Amino acid sequence: MRVRFAPSPTGSLHVGGARTALFNWLAARHADGQFILRLEDTDRERSTPESEAEILRVLRWLGLDWDEGPFRQSERGEVYSEAIATLKAAGAVYAAWETPEELDAMRAQAHADKRAPVVRGRRDHAPEDIAGFEAEGRRPVWRFAVPLPGETVIDDMIRGAVTFDHAQIEDFVVARSDGSPTYNLAAAVDDMEMGITRVIRGEDHLSNTPKQMLVIRALGGEPPEYAHVPLILGTDRKRLSKRHGAASVEELEADGFLPQPVRNALVLLGWSYDDKTTTFTADELIERFDVARVSKSPAVFDLKKLEVMSGRYLRTMDPAAFADVLVDYLEAVGYFAGKDPGAPALARSTAPLVQRKISRLSEYERLAGWLYRPVEFEPEAWAELAGDVRTSIQCIGGGLGRLEVLAEFSVDNIKDALSDQLHIQGLTARQFLEPQRIALTGQTISTGIYESLALVGRDESVARYRAALARLAESWEGGN
RNA sequence: GGCGCAUUCGUCUAGGGGCCUAGGACGCCGCCCUCUCACGGCGGUAACACGGGUUCGAAUCCCGUAUGCGCUACCA
């Protein structure tokens, strides 16, 4: 089996495109076939090299390696010229001289008559008329002569038979007036020429398919199998786009998601293995994926679900591997810029403190940000302390007294000492420990208290406790 | 407007005539655990778009309606 992914490099890879790529890749790997990458860059206005590079980068990030390509349609001009010549020779296409204004008028009229807005060019111009057109510098487009009457049936792997009446298909343009091929010509020719046996693509291409089948047959080829997958929607049930938040894979990456859970979430958009399994390894996907099982109806992309999968994945990771991806991520997003040279090492040592608590790498800062700066109280955190200054001072002071004299500043010792102290003071763990957390971190949410204390060490811990106490004392006096 | 596709809990879905008083997962609600945030455990809430058929029997098949989406370019 030979499949292809054929994005147009006019932006970054969005979630829908990524899923299509994934489905194709899985189909190829499952059947031990080839996955071909082809850039459909015939739109010179919108295609950019940056976009192409980004798409390639993201595919690699997702782990979707291709066997052939990337091919660029912009470099295959001769192939299309030949195909167009063949079609001309076979009489399958004809020159059409209609001006844009005439075409608009035809379509407007069809709309007014409640008819299908199909364009059929005039094919009965007198030779002298044509000479006249040419004399004024006009060049014709070449339109495909859709056979009438007739119909084309797509035997879609997902939807079953879909029939299109030729009366509803216009004589679509195959070659522009400058001779360049249009999408429907180029895609058809490439699929044929590249020996593609199965086309898996978005449902938005369903109505193009009969046109491409017509071209392939006119060229003497046999169309591949088709599988049109439903579109992916945003939470407003509109086709997913930039305005739906993280709609591109690039953004998901920046938001701290790893490729494995992203893949897992994408594949489950429209496909399922059974009624229970929700996580798969890459190998399991390759073994189990079957495009015929893809659902017919569109799915809403739910970031929350991705987050859950991501969190689960992170938690099951080997701690060393987790530390690696965490540090790599922080490095990549520039987290260490302007920080102490020891910051990456610090991040690595704190990885175990956050692994169970975050669902995406970008949440690291929320929990561990305090480690990278001098004490700096979040307004809510300070408010919590200042709400009951006397108690806060008692708790922090009580904790300080124990920490200062601890023989070995280890997690276990800290825990024992503080637990003992809270009993002595007759407080609940929460009442007693919260002020400690705030004194140490300045945050209401942080890494675990005992681990955090042990990590920064006695000197730093004591210094932070004292600073908090001093500030509390000030506000106490100020308040009296 | 034309053509096409789709329609099961809020979301992703299982289901392909009797196994369905519709199953799972996420979310949500409650409880437990608990040093915050989380994690984890337990329990609960919640759906076959509507109307006709076909059939002994329909979420499953057919028709219609409604709604949504896609295409409707010398874009891809």
XYZ file of C-alpha atoms (C1' of nucleotides) in Angstrom:
556
model
C 0.000 0.000 0.000
C 1.162 3.481 -0.835
C -0.413 6.446 0.919
C 0.478 10.096 1.000
C 0.058 13.174 3.108
C -0.238 16.273 0.977
C -0.452 19.505 2.938
C -0.203 22.904 1.361
C 2.528 24.925 3.044
C 0.417 27.970 3.800
C 0.642 27.932 7.573
C 1.623 25.718 10.445
C 0.259 22.206 10.722
C -3.099 22.286 12.416
C -4.654 19.552 14.456
C -6.825 18.296 11.613
C -3.902 18.030 9.243
C -1.829 16.305 11.870
C -4.510 13.718 12.390
C -4.762 13.092 8.661
C -0.996 12.653 8.539
C -1.175 10.277 11.485
C -3.929 8.180 9.896
C -1.931 7.898 6.699
C 1.233 7.031 8.527
C -0.542 4.366 10.573
C -2.140 2.889 7.485
C 1.251 2.653 5.794
C 3.044 1.196 8.787
C 0.231 -1.236 9.481
C 0.374 -2.606 5.949
C 4.116 -2.346 5.690
C 3.588 0.109 2.851
C 5.044 3.497 1.976
C 4.165 6.867 3.399
C 4.850 9.639 0.918
C 5.073 13.306 1.719
C 4.056 15.803 -0.909
C 3.841 19.565 -0.581
C 1.023 21.050 -2.601
C 2.542 24.419 -3.159
C 1.022 25.395 -6.467
C -0.508 28.450 -4.842
C 2.481 30.752 -5.204
C 0.753 33.537 -3.351
C 0.303 31.721 -0.092
C 2.960 29.018 0.026
C 6.086 29.832 1.984
C 9.354 28.008 2.675
C 8.985 28.801 6.371
C 5.657 27.073 6.491
C 7.078 24.067 4.680
C 9.969 23.802 7.129
C 7.603 24.084 10.042
C 5.339 21.329 8.749
C 8.299 19.014 8.275
C 9.592 19.825 11.730
C 6.239 19.128 13.366
C 5.793 15.833 11.518
C 9.165 14.717 12.799
C 8.283 15.879 16.279
C 5.160 13.728 16.122
C 7.300 10.815 15.038
C 5.706 10.532 11.608
C 8.593 9.653 9.343
C 8.052 9.450 5.603
C 9.530 7.020 3.127
C 9.543 9.209 0.027
C 9.660 12.925 -0.517
C 9.071 15.591 0.343
C 8.012 16.190 -3.236
C 6.995 19.676 -4.243
C 4.419 20.290 -6.899
C 6.222 23.495 -7.762
C 9.105 21.363 -9.001
C 7.018 19.018 -11.072
C 5.826 21.366 -13.784
C 6.809 19.074 -16.658
C 4.778 16.208 -15.276
C 1.656 18.336 -15.272
C 2.403 19.846 -18.672
C 2.657 16.393 -20.123
C -0.567 15.333 -18.504
C -2.308 18.409 -19.844
C -0.927 17.721 -23.288
C -2.225 14.178 -23.083
C -5.648 15.406 -22.098
C -5.668 17.876 -24.966
C -4.638 15.184 -27.411
C -7.402 12.948 -26.122
C -9.943 15.726 -26.460
C -10.756 15.481 -22.764
C -10.246 19.194 -22.220
C -11.067 22.289 -24.197
C -9.957 25.890 -24.314
C -12.360 28.259 -22.589
C -12.255 32.002 -23.242
C -14.823 33.309 -20.797
C -13.782 36.379 -18.882
C -14.115 36.533 -15.087
C -17.087 38.842 -15.556
C -18.823 36.381 -17.821
C -18.215 33.585 -15.351
C -19.624 35.648 -12.509
C -22.677 36.384 -14.575
C -23.199 32.724 -15.419
C -23.003 31.731 -11.792
C -25.233 34.544 -10.656
C -27.808 33.546 -13.225
C -27.667 29.915 -12.120
C -28.162 31.004 -8.541
C -31.149 33.115 -9.534
C -32.636 30.188 -11.439
C -32.005 27.874 -8.470
C -29.857 25.716 -10.678
C -26.531 24.135 -9.953
C -23.902 26.842 -10.432
C -21.887 24.842 -12.893
C -19.789 26.513 -15.529
C -19.525 25.075 -19.011
C -17.408 27.064 -21.405
C -18.378 27.824 -24.976
C -16.770 25.390 -27.351
C -18.174 26.733 -30.567
C -16.176 29.890 -31.111
C -15.464 30.667 -34.745
C -11.783 30.583 -35.646
C -11.802 34.308 -36.346
C -13.213 34.998 -32.876
C -10.412 33.029 -31.333
C -7.900 34.901 -33.441
C -9.480 38.075 -32.120
C -9.155 36.962 -28.507
C -5.540 36.129 -29.050
C -4.914 39.424 -30.749
C -6.137 41.262 -27.670
C -3.743 39.205 -25.588
C -6.272 36.874 -23.991
C -5.171 33.367 -23.160
C -7.646 30.565 -22.516
C -7.925 28.318 -19.511
C -8.363 24.635 -20.209
C -11.481 23.062 -18.841
C -12.202 19.395 -18.393
C -15.109 18.291 -20.547
C -17.215 16.456 -17.992
C -19.032 13.667 -19.857
C -22.790 14.187 -20.015
C -24.899 12.506 -19.065
C -23.117 10.416 -16.507
C -22.217 9.944 -12.912
C -19.159 9.127 -10.856
C -19.365 6.954 -7.797
C -16.818 7.072 -4.997
C -16.626 3.822 -3.122
C -15.472 5.492 0.052
C -13.942 3.250 2.708
C -15.596 5.226 5.460
C -18.847 6.404 3.913
C -19.697 3.722 1.419
C -20.889 4.646 -2.068
C -21.218 8.358 -2.735
C -22.701 9.256 -6.093
C -22.203 12.492 -8.013
C -24.329 13.335 -11.025
C -22.142 14.832 -13.741
C -24.767 17.507 -14.263
C -23.676 18.848 -10.885
C -19.995 18.908 -11.713
C -18.795 21.870 -13.689
C -16.223 21.792 -16.418
C -13.492 22.540 -13.917
C -10.336 24.322 -14.887
C -7.399 22.034 -15.298
C -4.818 24.499 -16.631
C -4.786 28.189 -15.861
C -4.316 30.738 -18.597
C -0.608 30.885 -17.828
C -0.421 27.137 -18.379
C 0.022 26.195 -14.733
C -1.972 23.271 -13.347
C -4.757 23.638 -10.825
C -5.111 21.587 -7.691
C -7.529 19.042 -9.123
C -5.192 18.319 -12.007
C -1.981 18.242 -10.002
C -3.367 16.131 -7.179
C -4.859 13.600 -9.572
C -1.730 13.383 -11.685
C 0.499 13.010 -8.653
C -1.623 10.343 -7.039
C -1.548 8.414 -10.272
C 2.081 9.030 -11.069
C 3.278 8.292 -7.549
C 1.406 5.027 -7.492
C -0.777 6.023 -4.562
C -3.137 3.178 -3.785
C -5.135 4.764 -1.014
C -6.001 8.389 -0.384
C -6.877 9.279 3.193
C -7.838 12.926 3.470
C -10.325 15.313 5.010
C -13.980 15.272 4.144
C -13.640 18.750 2.711
C -12.170 17.046 -0.340
C -15.111 14.760 -0.915
C -16.615 16.894 -3.641
C -13.257 17.235 -5.384
C -12.856 13.516 -5.612
C -15.089 12.856 -8.614
C -13.161 15.511 -10.533
C -9.890 13.850 -9.739
C -11.258 10.447 -10.620
C -12.383 11.842 -13.950
C -8.908 13.196 -14.646
C -7.209 9.956 -13.702
C -9.502 7.912 -15.905
C -9.086 10.310 -18.809
C -5.372 9.784 -18.430
C -5.853 6.056 -18.649
C -5.323 5.372 -14.969
C -7.304 3.685 -12.257
C -8.263 5.845 -9.252
C -6.958 4.810 -5.832
C -9.175 3.820 -2.943
C -10.515 6.793 -1.047
C -11.224 7.314 2.642
C -12.613 10.705 3.589
C -12.243 11.338 7.284
C -14.627 13.722 9.058
C -13.419 17.161 9.962
C -12.321 18.181 13.421
C -14.439 20.866 15.041
C -13.825 23.472 17.685
C -15.985 23.684 20.781
C -18.430 25.847 18.832
C -18.866 22.958 16.394
C -17.287 24.966 13.622
C -14.321 23.637 11.737
C -11.268 23.934 13.960
C -9.177 26.997 13.176
C -6.678 29.390 14.698
C -9.324 31.214 16.653
C -10.068 28.079 18.690
C -7.002 28.354 20.886
C -4.317 25.746 20.502
C -5.335 24.508 17.088
C -1.881 23.960 15.691
C 0.497 21.254 16.736
C 3.156 23.886 17.170
C 1.078 25.515 19.889
C 0.466 22.206 21.623
C 4.191 21.658 21.710
C 4.775 25.120 23.141
C 2.068 24.469 25.731
C 4.107 21.617 27.109
C 2.478 18.559 25.589
C 4.610 15.649 24.486
C 4.194 13.954 21.122
C 3.017 10.634 22.554
C -0.129 11.934 24.258
C -0.791 14.291 21.360
C -0.726 11.353 18.993
C -2.922 9.373 21.310
C -5.472 12.157 21.553
C -5.466 12.757 17.809
C -5.981 9.164 16.833
C -8.981 8.929 19.132
C -10.634 11.774 17.276
C -12.811 9.737 14.998
C -11.273 6.366 15.589
C -11.558 3.836 18.372
C -10.297 0.349 18.861
C -13.022 -0.939 21.113
C -15.326 0.325 23.815
C -12.658 0.584 26.499
C -9.091 1.210 25.401
C -8.056 4.846 25.601
C -4.285 4.758 25.585
C -2.049 3.129 23.059
C 1.637 2.847 22.426
C 2.855 3.607 18.930
C 3.232 -0.096 18.207
C -0.266 -0.867 19.396
C -1.638 1.816 17.134
C 0.213 0.465 14.145
C -1.070 -2.987 14.854
C -4.670 -2.001 15.501
C -5.395 0.978 13.294
C -7.910 0.446 10.535
C -9.181 3.393 8.559
C -12.420 1.582 7.791
C -13.290 1.873 11.478
C -13.060 5.651 11.416
C -16.301 7.339 12.377
C -18.405 9.164 9.813
C -19.290 12.145 11.947
C -17.077 15.067 12.897
C -15.433 15.242 16.326
C -14.901 18.208 18.609
C -11.318 18.666 19.710
C -11.227 18.818 23.503
C -8.062 20.256 24.964
C -9.111 19.093 28.416
C -8.989 15.504 27.331
C -5.548 15.952 25.860
C -4.479 17.388 29.159
C -5.710 14.355 31.033
C -3.893 12.025 28.677
C -0.804 14.152 28.928
C -0.843 14.077 32.720
C -1.258 10.342 32.748
C 1.560 9.904 30.313
C 3.882 12.154 32.293
C 3.191 10.243 35.495
C 4.014 6.895 33.992
C 7.315 8.083 32.616
C 10.583 6.890 33.989
C 11.787 9.678 36.335
C 15.047 10.148 34.488
C 13.267 10.355 31.153
C 10.818 12.825 32.629
C 13.670 14.980 33.894
C 15.160 14.932 30.418
C 12.037 16.072 28.621
C 11.325 18.663 31.285
C 14.743 20.254 31.017
C 14.648 20.063 27.231
C 11.280 21.740 27.199
C 12.285 24.528 29.564
C 15.396 25.082 27.515
C 13.406 25.195 24.295
C 10.936 27.760 25.549
C 13.725 29.945 26.890
C 12.912 29.400 30.541
C 16.549 29.546 31.572
C 17.304 32.753 29.732
C 18.552 35.340 32.172
C 18.646 32.866 35.023
C 21.564 31.503 36.999
C 23.837 29.114 35.044
C 22.894 26.415 37.512
C 19.216 26.700 36.598
C 19.085 23.667 34.269
C 20.666 21.500 36.937
C 18.231 22.850 39.488
C 15.344 22.071 37.176
C 16.601 18.536 36.793
C 16.803 18.043 40.537
C 13.261 19.331 41.013
C 11.758 17.132 38.331
C 10.721 14.422 40.820
C 8.898 17.040 42.884
C 6.612 17.996 40.047
C 6.246 14.829 38.005
C 3.091 13.675 39.742
C 1.616 17.133 39.991
C 1.576 18.491 36.475
C -0.275 17.461 33.367
C 1.771 19.518 30.954
C 5.322 20.740 31.078
C 4.301 24.382 31.017
C 2.843 23.991 34.508
C 6.299 23.672 35.954
C 6.598 27.395 36.648
C 3.392 27.498 38.661
C 4.759 24.928 41.109
C 8.484 25.519 41.072
C 8.917 29.099 39.936
C 9.783 30.202 43.475
C 13.055 28.306 43.317
C 14.447 30.633 40.707
C 13.938 33.988 42.374
C 14.232 35.654 45.757
C 11.176 35.353 47.966
C 8.425 37.290 46.375
C 4.980 36.956 47.893
C 2.038 36.451 45.623
C -0.696 38.855 46.741
C -3.070 36.020 47.708
C -0.308 34.242 49.561
C 0.608 37.308 51.575
C -3.027 37.998 52.272
C -3.314 34.544 53.755
C -0.431 35.177 56.124
C -1.417 38.696 57.005
C -4.985 37.649 57.658
C -3.945 36.328 61.041
C -0.534 37.712 61.783
C -0.267 36.280 65.270
C -0.974 32.710 64.175
C 1.273 33.045 61.173
C 4.130 34.182 63.340
C 3.529 31.335 65.754
C 3.519 28.747 62.980
C 6.512 30.063 61.119
C 8.407 30.714 64.317
C 7.565 27.255 65.600
C 8.740 25.661 62.390
C 11.857 27.751 62.331
C 12.817 26.687 65.839
C 12.720 23.045 64.832
C 14.451 23.413 61.490
C 17.336 25.385 62.947
C 18.338 22.611 65.300
C 17.711 19.637 63.056
C 20.695 17.279 63.012
C 20.373 16.218 59.412
C 18.280 18.348 57.061
C 16.575 15.446 55.298
C 13.024 15.046 54.088
C 12.214 12.463 56.749
C 13.707 14.466 59.565
C 11.928 17.608 58.462
C 8.667 15.799 58.250
C 9.039 14.255 61.706
C 10.063 17.516 63.296
C 7.281 19.575 61.765
C 4.658 16.939 62.512
C 5.786 16.865 66.087
C 5.674 20.641 66.274
C 2.174 20.948 64.899
C 0.921 18.571 67.574
C 2.643 20.572 70.237
C 0.973 23.711 68.996
C -2.353 21.929 68.775
C -2.947 22.802 65.133
C -4.125 20.829 62.156
C -1.612 20.008 59.473
C -3.212 22.448 57.165
C -3.262 25.319 59.647
C 0.343 24.786 60.594
C 1.896 23.874 57.258
C 0.351 26.506 55.019
C 2.245 29.380 56.606
C 5.444 27.382 56.206
C 4.767 26.935 52.519
C 4.118 30.608 52.037
C 7.144 31.672 54.044
C 9.341 29.401 51.979
C 7.879 29.900 48.514
C 5.747 33.003 48.620
C 3.131 30.922 46.806
C -0.083 29.206 47.816
C 0.599 26.400 45.409
C 3.991 24.789 45.253
C 6.033 21.663 45.343
C 5.661 19.568 48.511
C 6.753 21.357 51.689
C 9.095 18.763 53.162
C 10.791 18.066 49.855
C 11.059 21.752 49.095
C 12.722 22.530 52.415
C 15.202 19.713 52.010
C 15.930 20.765 48.473
C 16.859 24.369 49.191
C 18.724 23.391 52.358
C 18.812 24.695 55.858
C 20.496 28.041 55.249
C 18.153 29.187 52.547
C 15.111 27.840 54.364
C 16.013 29.605 57.577
C 16.737 32.837 55.732
C 13.369 32.754 54.059
C 11.560 32.002 57.299
C 13.293 34.922 58.987
C 12.470 37.255 56.152
C 8.823 36.294 56.370
C 8.844 36.765 60.119
C 10.434 40.183 59.801
C 7.896 41.313 57.291
C 5.075 39.973 59.416
C 6.421 41.809 62.445
C 6.455 45.019 60.465
C 2.865 44.668 59.442
C 1.979 43.756 63.025
C 3.466 46.993 64.314
C 2.057 48.930 61.388
C -1.377 47.548 62.221
C -1.140 48.695 65.859
C -29.560 28.695 -4.013
C -27.234 23.749 -5.833
C -24.717 19.256 -4.604
C -22.646 16.199 -0.857
C -21.891 14.394 4.110
C -23.415 13.868 9.039
C -26.830 13.358 13.588
C -25.974 7.989 20.685
C -24.698 11.355 27.640
C -21.669 18.444 27.917
C -17.215 15.996 24.997
C -14.735 11.487 22.598
C -17.142 7.099 21.687
C -19.075 1.322 21.983
C -23.160 -0.339 19.332
C -24.123 -2.732 12.839
C -32.533 -6.071 14.418
C -33.409 -9.204 20.024
C -27.092 -9.667 24.514
C -29.401 -2.181 25.438
C -34.234 -0.848 31.537
C -27.859 1.697 25.799
C -21.530 0.188 27.808
C -16.651 2.871 28.524
C -13.585 7.299 28.976
C -13.167 12.626 30.020
C -15.940 16.488 32.364
C -19.309 17.606 36.223
C -21.448 16.526 41.406
C -20.715 13.938 46.166
C -17.621 11.043 49.513
C -12.712 9.063 50.995
C -7.407 10.001 51.088
C -4.608 14.471 51.898
C 0.661 19.846 53.680
C -1.448 23.463 48.882
C -2.255 22.086 43.734
C -2.653 17.520 42.130
C -2.689 11.943 42.175
C -5.452 7.858 43.629
C -10.071 5.244 45.314
C -15.551 4.875 45.644
C -20.419 6.468 44.177
C -23.688 9.522 41.231
C -25.653 12.758 37.082
C -26.334 12.457 31.891
C -27.697 10.430 25.321
C -30.193 6.980 20.763
C -32.559 14.934 16.833
C -37.952 14.552 15.300
C -41.937 12.064 12.424
C -43.470 8.113 9.578
C -42.727 3.256 7.937
C -40.519 -2.212 7.502
C -40.483 -6.149 11.367
C -43.008 -10.547 16.240
C -39.062 -6.988 17.687
C -35.186 -0.896 15.728
C -30.202 3.109 18.607
C -29.377 -0.452 14.705
C -32.962 -1.045 7.969
C -36.034 2.536 4.588
C -38.423 7.427 3.647
C -39.284 12.372 5.085
C -38.370 16.728 8.257
C -35.100 19.549 11.164
C -30.365 20.961 12.401
C -25.124 21.167 11.602
C -20.973 20.936 8.513
C -18.331 20.732 3.749
C -17.852 22.030 -1.376
C -19.771 25.478 -4.776
C -12.363 29.934 -7.512
C -7.743 30.572 -13.291
C -7.162 28.371 -3.621
C -5.629 23.943 -1.952
